[in-house]
Short mmCIF file of C-alpha atoms and ligand atoms in Angstrom, two decimals:
data_model
loop_
_atom_site.label_atom_id
_atom_site.label_comp_id
_atom_site.label_asym_id
_atom_site.label_seq_id
_atom_site.Cartn_x
_atom_site.Cartn_y
_atom_site.Cartn_z
CA MET R 1 6.68 -32.11 35.18
CA ASP R 2 8.57 -34.14 32.60
CA THR R 3 10.68 -31.43 30.99
CA THR R 4 12.49 -33.93 28.72
CA THR R 5 9.29 -34.86 26.95
CA ASN R 6 8.27 -31.21 26.71
CA ARG R 7 11.62 -30.22 25.30
CA SER R 8 11.53 -32.93 22.62
CA ASP R 9 7.91 -32.02 21.73
CA LEU R 10 9.06 -28.45 21.35
CA ASP R 11 11.96 -29.50 19.13
CA VAL R 12 9.61 -31.42 16.86
CA LEU R 13 7.35 -28.39 16.66
CA LEU R 14 10.22 -26.01 15.98
CA ASN R 15 11.61 -28.30 13.29
CA LYS R 16 8.21 -28.53 11.68
CA MET R 17 7.93 -24.75 11.68
CA LYS R 18 11.44 -24.42 10.33
CA SER R 19 10.81 -26.81 7.47
CA ALA R 20 7.51 -25.09 6.72
CA VAL R 21 9.02 -21.65 6.28
CA SER R 22 12.63 -22.23 5.33
CA PRO R 23 12.14 -22.57 1.55
CA LEU R 24 10.38 -19.23 1.55
CA ARG R 25 13.03 -17.64 3.76
CA LYS R 26 15.67 -18.91 1.35
CA THR R 27 13.75 -17.46 -1.59
CA LEU R 28 13.53 -14.06 0.11
CA ASN R 29 17.20 -14.14 1.08
CA ASP R 30 18.12 -14.97 -2.53
CA LEU R 31 15.92 -12.18 -3.91
CA TYR R 32 17.33 -9.77 -1.36
CA THR R 33 20.91 -10.61 -2.31
CA LYS R 34 20.20 -10.46 -6.02
CA TYR R 35 18.34 -7.15 -6.05
CA ARG R 36 20.42 -5.40 -3.38
CA ALA R 37 23.02 -5.14 -6.15
CA VAL R 38 20.63 -3.12 -8.34
CA ASN R 39 21.49 0.54 -7.91
CA ASP R 40 19.38 2.09 -10.68
CA GLY R 41 16.90 4.83 -9.91
CA GLU R 42 16.88 7.88 -7.68
CA VAL R 43 15.43 8.71 -4.30
CA ALA R 44 12.49 11.21 -4.50
CA THR R 45 13.64 14.77 -3.90
CA TYR R 46 10.50 16.88 -4.33
CA ILE R 47 10.59 17.53 -0.58
CA PRO R 48 13.82 17.57 1.48
CA GLU R 49 12.56 14.95 3.96
CA LEU R 50 12.29 12.28 1.27
CA ALA R 51 15.68 13.25 -0.16
CA LYS R 52 17.17 12.24 3.21
CA ALA R 53 16.29 8.57 2.60
CA ASP R 54 19.24 6.19 2.41
CA PRO R 55 19.15 4.83 -1.16
CA ASN R 56 20.45 1.49 0.11
CA TRP R 57 17.52 0.74 2.41
CA PHE R 58 15.89 -2.46 1.26
CA ALA R 59 13.39 -4.84 2.80
CA ILE R 60 10.94 -7.55 1.76
CA SER R 61 8.20 -8.81 4.10
CA ILE R 62 5.59 -11.47 3.53
CA VAL R 63 2.72 -12.01 5.98
CA SER R 64 0.22 -14.81 5.49
CA ILE R 65 -3.46 -14.62 6.33
CA ASP R 66 -2.83 -16.96 9.26
CA GLY R 67 -0.17 -14.65 10.67
CA GLN R 68 3.09 -16.23 9.56
CA VAL R 69 5.83 -13.71 8.87
CA VAL R 70 8.94 -14.05 6.75
CA GLU R 71 11.01 -10.93 6.17
CA VAL R 72 14.47 -9.79 5.27
CA GLY R 73 16.43 -6.52 5.35
CA ASP R 74 15.41 -3.16 6.86
CA HIS R 75 11.84 -4.17 7.58
CA GLN R 76 11.56 -1.98 10.67
CA GLN R 77 12.82 1.19 8.96
CA LEU R 78 10.11 3.86 9.17
CA PHE R 79 9.06 5.93 6.15
CA SER R 80 6.00 7.96 5.13
CA MET R 81 3.28 6.06 3.26
CA GLN R 82 2.76 8.62 0.48
CA SER R 83 0.59 7.17 -2.26
CA VAL R 84 0.44 3.73 -0.67
CA SER R 85 -2.18 5.35 1.59
CA LYS R 86 -4.59 6.01 -1.28
CA PRO R 87 -6.46 2.71 -1.68
CA PHE R 88 -7.00 2.47 2.09
CA VAL R 89 -8.61 5.92 2.26
CA PHE R 90 -10.73 4.94 -0.74
CA GLY R 91 -11.96 2.07 1.46
CA LEU R 92 -12.96 4.49 4.20
CA ALA R 93 -14.86 6.64 1.67
CA LEU R 94 -16.69 3.53 0.44
CA GLU R 95 -17.68 2.66 3.99
CA ASP R 96 -18.88 6.21 4.61
CA HIS R 97 -20.90 6.64 1.39
CA GLY R 98 -21.37 3.33 -0.40
CA ARG R 99 -20.10 2.37 -3.83
CA GLU R 100 -22.55 4.25 -6.06
CA GLU R 101 -22.25 7.58 -4.27
CA VAL R 102 -18.45 7.42 -4.25
CA LEU R 103 -18.49 6.69 -7.98
CA THR R 104 -20.30 9.99 -8.62
CA LYS R 105 -17.21 11.79 -7.32
CA VAL R 106 -14.36 9.61 -8.50
CA SER R 107 -14.13 7.21 -11.42
CA VAL R 108 -12.21 3.91 -11.54
CA GLU R 109 -10.56 4.29 -14.95
CA PRO R 110 -6.81 3.82 -15.33
CA THR R 111 -5.06 6.85 -16.76
CA GLY R 112 -1.86 6.97 -18.74
CA GLU R 113 -1.29 10.44 -17.28
CA ALA R 114 1.18 11.19 -14.49
CA PHE R 115 -0.15 10.70 -10.95
CA ASN R 116 -0.19 14.44 -10.26
CA SER R 117 -1.64 15.62 -13.58
CA ILE R 118 -4.24 18.37 -13.46
CA VAL R 119 -6.80 16.60 -15.56
CA LEU R 120 -10.38 15.38 -15.03
CA ASP R 121 -12.58 13.17 -17.17
CA GLU R 122 -13.96 15.51 -19.85
CA LYS R 123 -17.48 14.13 -19.86
CA SER R 124 -18.16 13.55 -16.17
CA ASN R 125 -15.61 16.01 -14.67
CA ARG R 126 -14.63 13.27 -12.24
CA PRO R 127 -11.03 12.50 -11.41
CA PHE R 128 -9.97 9.31 -13.21
CA ASN R 129 -9.40 7.04 -10.24
CA PRO R 130 -8.79 7.20 -6.48
CA LEU R 131 -5.07 6.39 -6.84
CA VAL R 132 -4.01 9.51 -8.74
CA ASN R 133 -3.71 12.70 -6.71
CA ALA R 134 -6.96 14.24 -7.99
CA GLY R 135 -8.94 11.12 -7.09
CA ALA R 136 -7.18 10.76 -3.77
CA ILE R 137 -8.03 14.35 -2.81
CA ALA R 138 -11.66 13.78 -3.82
CA THR R 139 -11.59 10.59 -1.74
CA ALA R 140 -10.13 12.40 1.27
CA ASP R 141 -12.99 14.90 0.93
CA LEU R 142 -15.41 11.99 1.35
CA VAL R 143 -14.00 11.00 4.75
CA GLU R 144 -16.70 12.02 7.20
CA GLY R 145 -16.65 13.40 10.74
CA ARG R 146 -18.15 16.28 12.76
CA ASP R 147 -15.05 18.40 12.26
CA TYR R 148 -11.48 18.19 11.01
CA SER R 149 -10.21 16.55 14.16
CA GLU R 150 -12.81 13.78 14.03
CA ARG R 151 -12.12 13.20 10.32
CA MET R 152 -8.40 13.01 11.07
CA SER R 153 -8.87 10.62 13.96
CA ARG R 154 -11.10 8.35 11.83
CA LEU R 155 -8.39 8.37 9.14
CA LEU R 156 -5.67 7.40 11.63
CA GLY R 157 -7.97 4.86 13.30
CA MET R 158 -8.50 3.17 9.94
CA PHE R 159 -4.73 2.88 9.33
CA SER R 160 -4.16 1.56 12.82
CA ARG R 161 -6.73 -1.20 12.31
CA TYR R 162 -4.83 -2.34 9.19
CA MET R 163 -1.42 -2.16 10.90
CA GLY R 164 -2.61 -3.52 14.23
CA HIS R 165 -1.08 -0.73 16.35
CA PRO R 166 -1.42 3.06 16.83
CA VAL R 167 -0.06 5.07 13.91
CA TYR R 168 1.78 8.39 13.84
CA VAL R 169 2.30 11.11 11.28
CA ASP R 170 5.76 12.35 10.33
CA ASN R 171 5.25 16.02 11.06
CA ALA R 172 8.22 17.25 9.03
CA VAL R 173 6.95 15.40 5.96
CA PHE R 174 3.42 16.72 6.56
CA LEU R 175 4.61 20.34 6.85
CA SER R 176 6.69 20.04 3.67
CA GLU R 177 3.82 18.44 1.78
CA ARG R 178 1.58 21.28 2.92
CA THR R 179 4.10 24.04 2.15
CA THR R 180 4.94 22.77 -1.32
CA GLY R 181 1.54 21.32 -2.29
CA HIS R 182 0.54 24.03 -4.79
CA ARG R 183 -0.17 21.58 -7.54
CA ASN R 184 -2.48 19.57 -5.29
CA ARG R 185 -4.22 22.83 -4.29
CA ALA R 186 -4.72 23.65 -7.99
CA ILE R 187 -6.25 20.20 -8.53
CA ALA R 188 -8.56 20.69 -5.53
CA HIS R 189 -9.73 24.08 -6.84
CA LEU R 190 -10.44 22.61 -10.26
CA MET R 191 -12.53 19.87 -8.63
CA LEU R 192 -14.34 22.43 -6.48
CA ASN R 193 -15.21 24.30 -9.67
CA PHE R 194 -16.88 21.15 -11.01
CA GLY R 195 -18.59 20.25 -7.72
CA MET R 196 -16.51 17.09 -7.26
CA VAL R 197 -15.43 18.17 -3.78
CA ARG R 198 -17.18 20.18 -1.10
CA ASP R 199 -16.26 23.73 -0.20
CA ARG R 200 -13.83 22.69 2.50
CA ILE R 201 -10.82 22.07 0.33
CA GLU R 202 -8.20 23.39 2.75
CA GLU R 203 -9.40 20.87 5.32
CA SER R 204 -9.56 17.98 2.85
CA LEU R 205 -6.10 18.86 1.51
CA GLU R 206 -4.81 18.77 5.10
CA LEU R 207 -6.24 15.27 5.43
CA TYR R 208 -4.62 14.27 2.15
CA PHE R 209 -1.22 15.65 3.23
CA GLN R 210 -1.60 13.86 6.56
CA GLN R 211 -2.40 10.49 4.96
CA CYS R 212 0.72 10.83 2.75
CA SER R 213 2.78 11.47 5.90
CA VAL R 214 1.57 8.50 7.99
CA LEU R 215 4.59 6.53 9.19
CA THR R 216 4.88 2.90 8.28
CA ASN R 217 7.52 0.25 7.65
CA CYS R 218 7.87 -2.71 5.33
CA HIS R 219 6.48 -5.14 7.91
CA ASP R 220 3.39 -2.97 8.39
CA LEU R 221 2.81 -2.82 4.63
CA ALA R 222 2.81 -6.62 4.47
CA VAL R 223 0.34 -6.74 7.37
CA MET R 224 -1.90 -4.26 5.57
CA GLY R 225 -1.68 -6.40 2.44
CA ALA R 226 -2.41 -9.54 4.46
CA THR R 227 -5.46 -7.80 5.94
CA LEU R 228 -6.83 -7.23 2.43
CA ALA R 229 -5.84 -10.79 1.43
CA ASN R 230 -7.81 -11.95 4.48
CA GLY R 231 -11.07 -10.28 3.44
CA GLY R 232 -10.46 -7.10 5.45
CA VAL R 233 -9.60 -8.67 8.83
CA ASN R 234 -6.18 -8.09 10.40
CA PRO R 235 -4.67 -11.58 10.85
CA PHE R 236 -2.96 -10.66 14.15
CA THR R 237 -5.61 -8.65 15.98
CA GLY R 238 -8.68 -10.25 14.40
CA GLU R 239 -10.04 -6.73 14.00
CA ARG R 240 -11.94 -5.82 10.86
CA ALA R 241 -10.23 -2.95 9.01
CA LEU R 242 -12.59 -2.84 6.04
CA LYS R 243 -16.09 -4.19 5.41
CA ALA R 244 -15.78 -7.41 3.42
CA GLU R 245 -17.99 -6.11 0.61
CA TYR R 246 -15.46 -3.38 -0.29
CA VAL R 247 -12.28 -5.48 -0.34
CA LYS R 248 -12.73 -6.38 -4.00
CA ASP R 249 -13.22 -2.68 -4.88
CA LEU R 250 -9.83 -1.78 -3.43
CA LEU R 251 -8.14 -4.77 -5.06
CA SER R 252 -9.67 -3.98 -8.46
CA VAL R 253 -8.39 -0.40 -8.53
CA MET R 254 -5.04 -1.51 -7.18
CA LEU R 255 -4.71 -4.04 -10.00
CA SER R 256 -5.71 -1.59 -12.75
CA CYS R 257 -4.35 1.72 -11.39
CA GLY R 258 -1.95 1.02 -8.52
CA MET R 259 1.46 1.44 -10.11
CA TYR R 260 1.31 4.95 -11.61
CA ASP R 261 1.57 4.90 -15.41
CA TYR R 262 3.20 1.46 -15.29
CA ALA R 263 -0.13 0.00 -14.12
CA GLY R 264 -0.95 -1.74 -17.43
CA GLU R 265 2.41 -3.42 -17.74
CA TRP R 266 2.32 -4.32 -14.04
CA ALA R 267 -1.06 -6.05 -14.49
CA PHE R 268 0.41 -7.87 -17.49
CA ARG R 269 3.75 -8.92 -16.03
CA VAL R 270 3.04 -9.23 -12.29
CA GLY R 271 -0.73 -9.48 -12.12
CA ILE R 272 -1.39 -8.93 -8.43
CA PRO R 273 -3.14 -5.90 -6.86
CA ALA R 274 -0.55 -3.45 -5.55
CA LYS R 275 0.11 0.18 -4.72
CA SER R 276 3.39 2.03 -4.68
CA GLY R 277 4.45 5.36 -3.21
CA VAL R 278 7.28 7.82 -3.86
CA SER R 279 9.01 7.02 -0.57
CA GLY R 280 9.80 3.58 -2.06
CA GLY R 281 7.12 1.38 -0.51
CA ILE R 282 4.95 -1.15 -2.32
CA VAL R 283 2.06 -3.09 -0.80
CA ALA R 284 0.88 -6.10 -2.82
CA VAL R 285 -1.87 -8.61 -2.18
CA VAL R 286 -2.21 -12.26 -3.12
CA PRO R 287 -5.92 -12.71 -2.34
CA GLY R 288 -6.70 -15.49 0.12
CA LYS R 289 -2.99 -16.12 0.71
CA PHE R 290 -0.73 -13.30 1.89
CA GLY R 291 0.38 -9.68 1.76
CA ILE R 292 3.74 -8.50 0.47
CA GLY R 293 5.57 -5.36 1.61
CA ILE R 294 8.65 -4.07 -0.18
CA PHE R 295 10.70 -1.03 0.65
CA SER R 296 13.53 0.42 -1.41
CA PRO R 297 13.59 4.19 -2.03
CA ARG R 298 15.34 4.16 -5.42
CA LEU R 299 12.58 5.04 -7.90
CA ASP R 300 12.27 4.63 -11.65
CA ASP R 301 11.04 7.48 -13.85
CA ARG R 302 7.42 6.50 -13.21
CA GLY R 303 7.81 6.82 -9.43
CA ASN R 304 7.89 3.09 -8.60
CA SER R 305 10.57 1.43 -6.51
CA VAL R 306 13.03 -0.12 -8.97
CA ARG R 307 13.93 -3.06 -6.75
CA GLY R 308 10.33 -3.38 -5.59
CA VAL R 309 9.03 -3.90 -9.12
CA GLN R 310 11.76 -6.43 -9.88
CA VAL R 311 11.19 -8.40 -6.69
CA CYS R 312 7.42 -8.59 -7.31
CA GLN R 313 7.98 -9.65 -10.89
CA SER R 314 10.33 -12.42 -9.76
CA LEU R 315 7.98 -13.62 -7.02
CA SER R 316 5.04 -13.63 -9.40
CA GLN R 317 6.87 -15.55 -12.12
CA GLN R 318 8.60 -17.97 -9.78
CA PHE R 319 5.46 -18.90 -7.87
CA GLY R 320 2.70 -18.35 -10.41
CA LEU R 321 1.04 -15.56 -8.43
CA HIS R 322 -0.59 -13.76 -11.37
CA VAL R 323 -4.31 -13.67 -10.60
CA PHE R 324 -5.09 -14.94 -14.10
CA GLU R 325 -2.49 -17.71 -14.03
CA SER R 326 -4.33 -20.70 -15.34
CA GLY R 327 -5.29 -22.94 -12.43
CA PHE R 328 -4.18 -20.17 -10.04
CA THR R 329 -3.52 -21.43 -6.55
CA GLY R 330 -0.59 -19.25 -5.58
CA ARG R 331 1.07 -22.61 -6.12
CA THR R 332 4.46 -23.33 -4.60
CA LEU R 333 4.70 -20.29 -2.40
CA GLY R 334 1.19 -20.83 -1.11
CA GLU R 335 1.82 -24.50 -0.32
CA GLU R 336 5.03 -23.81 1.49
CA PHE R 337 3.67 -20.88 3.32
CA VAL R 338 0.13 -21.60 4.30
CA ARG R 339 0.36 -24.77 6.36
CA LYS R 340 -3.12 -26.11 5.92
N1 LIG U 401 2.57 13.35 -1.53
C1 LIG U 401 2.67 13.15 -2.93
C2 LIG U 401 1.96 14.20 -3.71
O1 LIG U 401 0.83 14.50 -3.39
C3 LIG U 401 2.18 11.81 -3.34
C4 LIG U 401 3.34 11.11 -3.71
C5 LIG U 401 3.16 9.71 -4.19
O2 LIG U 401 2.67 9.53 -5.32
O3 LIG U 401 3.56 8.79 -3.47
O4 LIG U 401 2.49 14.72 -4.66
#
């Protein structure tokens, strides 16, 4: 075997790969350096487990629909998904019941109210959308299965298809969520009163607390985003995580409701579907191109990661990622990143 030829072929290939991804790596390194210096915001403290987060943790991951990965910082650091889980469970509910039936139990209207407000739509008695707690609890109620354990295993199976590996729940976070979740119980009882959830609220609340406690990391969030960007198919495993027909439903609610009561300004300034959680994660999707994961536990007063919002805003402006950008192509970033 002529190893010399093979070696030089390999070098050419490696150089090609390097030149294809290096501008993006440089961009991420620059963003990381710039925003690592931002120390505004506070780590969530409503349960002791989240208060233990290191406020300096910071990671940015980008995964393309053809499986290229560029990431920087603490991208392997585990944390609980919290509200980032909500659109994905909405997807499972859509698969179980279809769009019209799900819409009888949860609306898709943005709300200027806080994510945990105890308020339903006055006319229909539905929770406003699946990404506030009320809507997420109603959505968890729609996850089917013979019993709690089957519902739970379907929930975890769904997350593992998005992430491409088995998933685990942080039990300490789960127990704290359950012990302190009185407000969520009140919301569930209100929805039971109006027939928005079935009379199994303790079980559905358990599912909701479990989904908030699923462990993830920044890399996984980018893979989940890439799966949605790729029409519901995980780019690494080739496994379908969500039926293609529902991908646009998740992306629509993420764009209009995904960033707590900053959602309107997010759609205006950043303009890509995204969901944040109080542990500091953000998953964002550039449809047909790539998924973005960001992790930094310092939160602003709306509950969004301070650095996460700033990084997404920079990426969107720098590379024209806004979905309504005229002549949208995901221009420079897309060209550098997706080698086609
Ligand atoms: N587990 C939280 C709650 O139900 C959700 C937090 C979040 O918005 O990320 O209050």
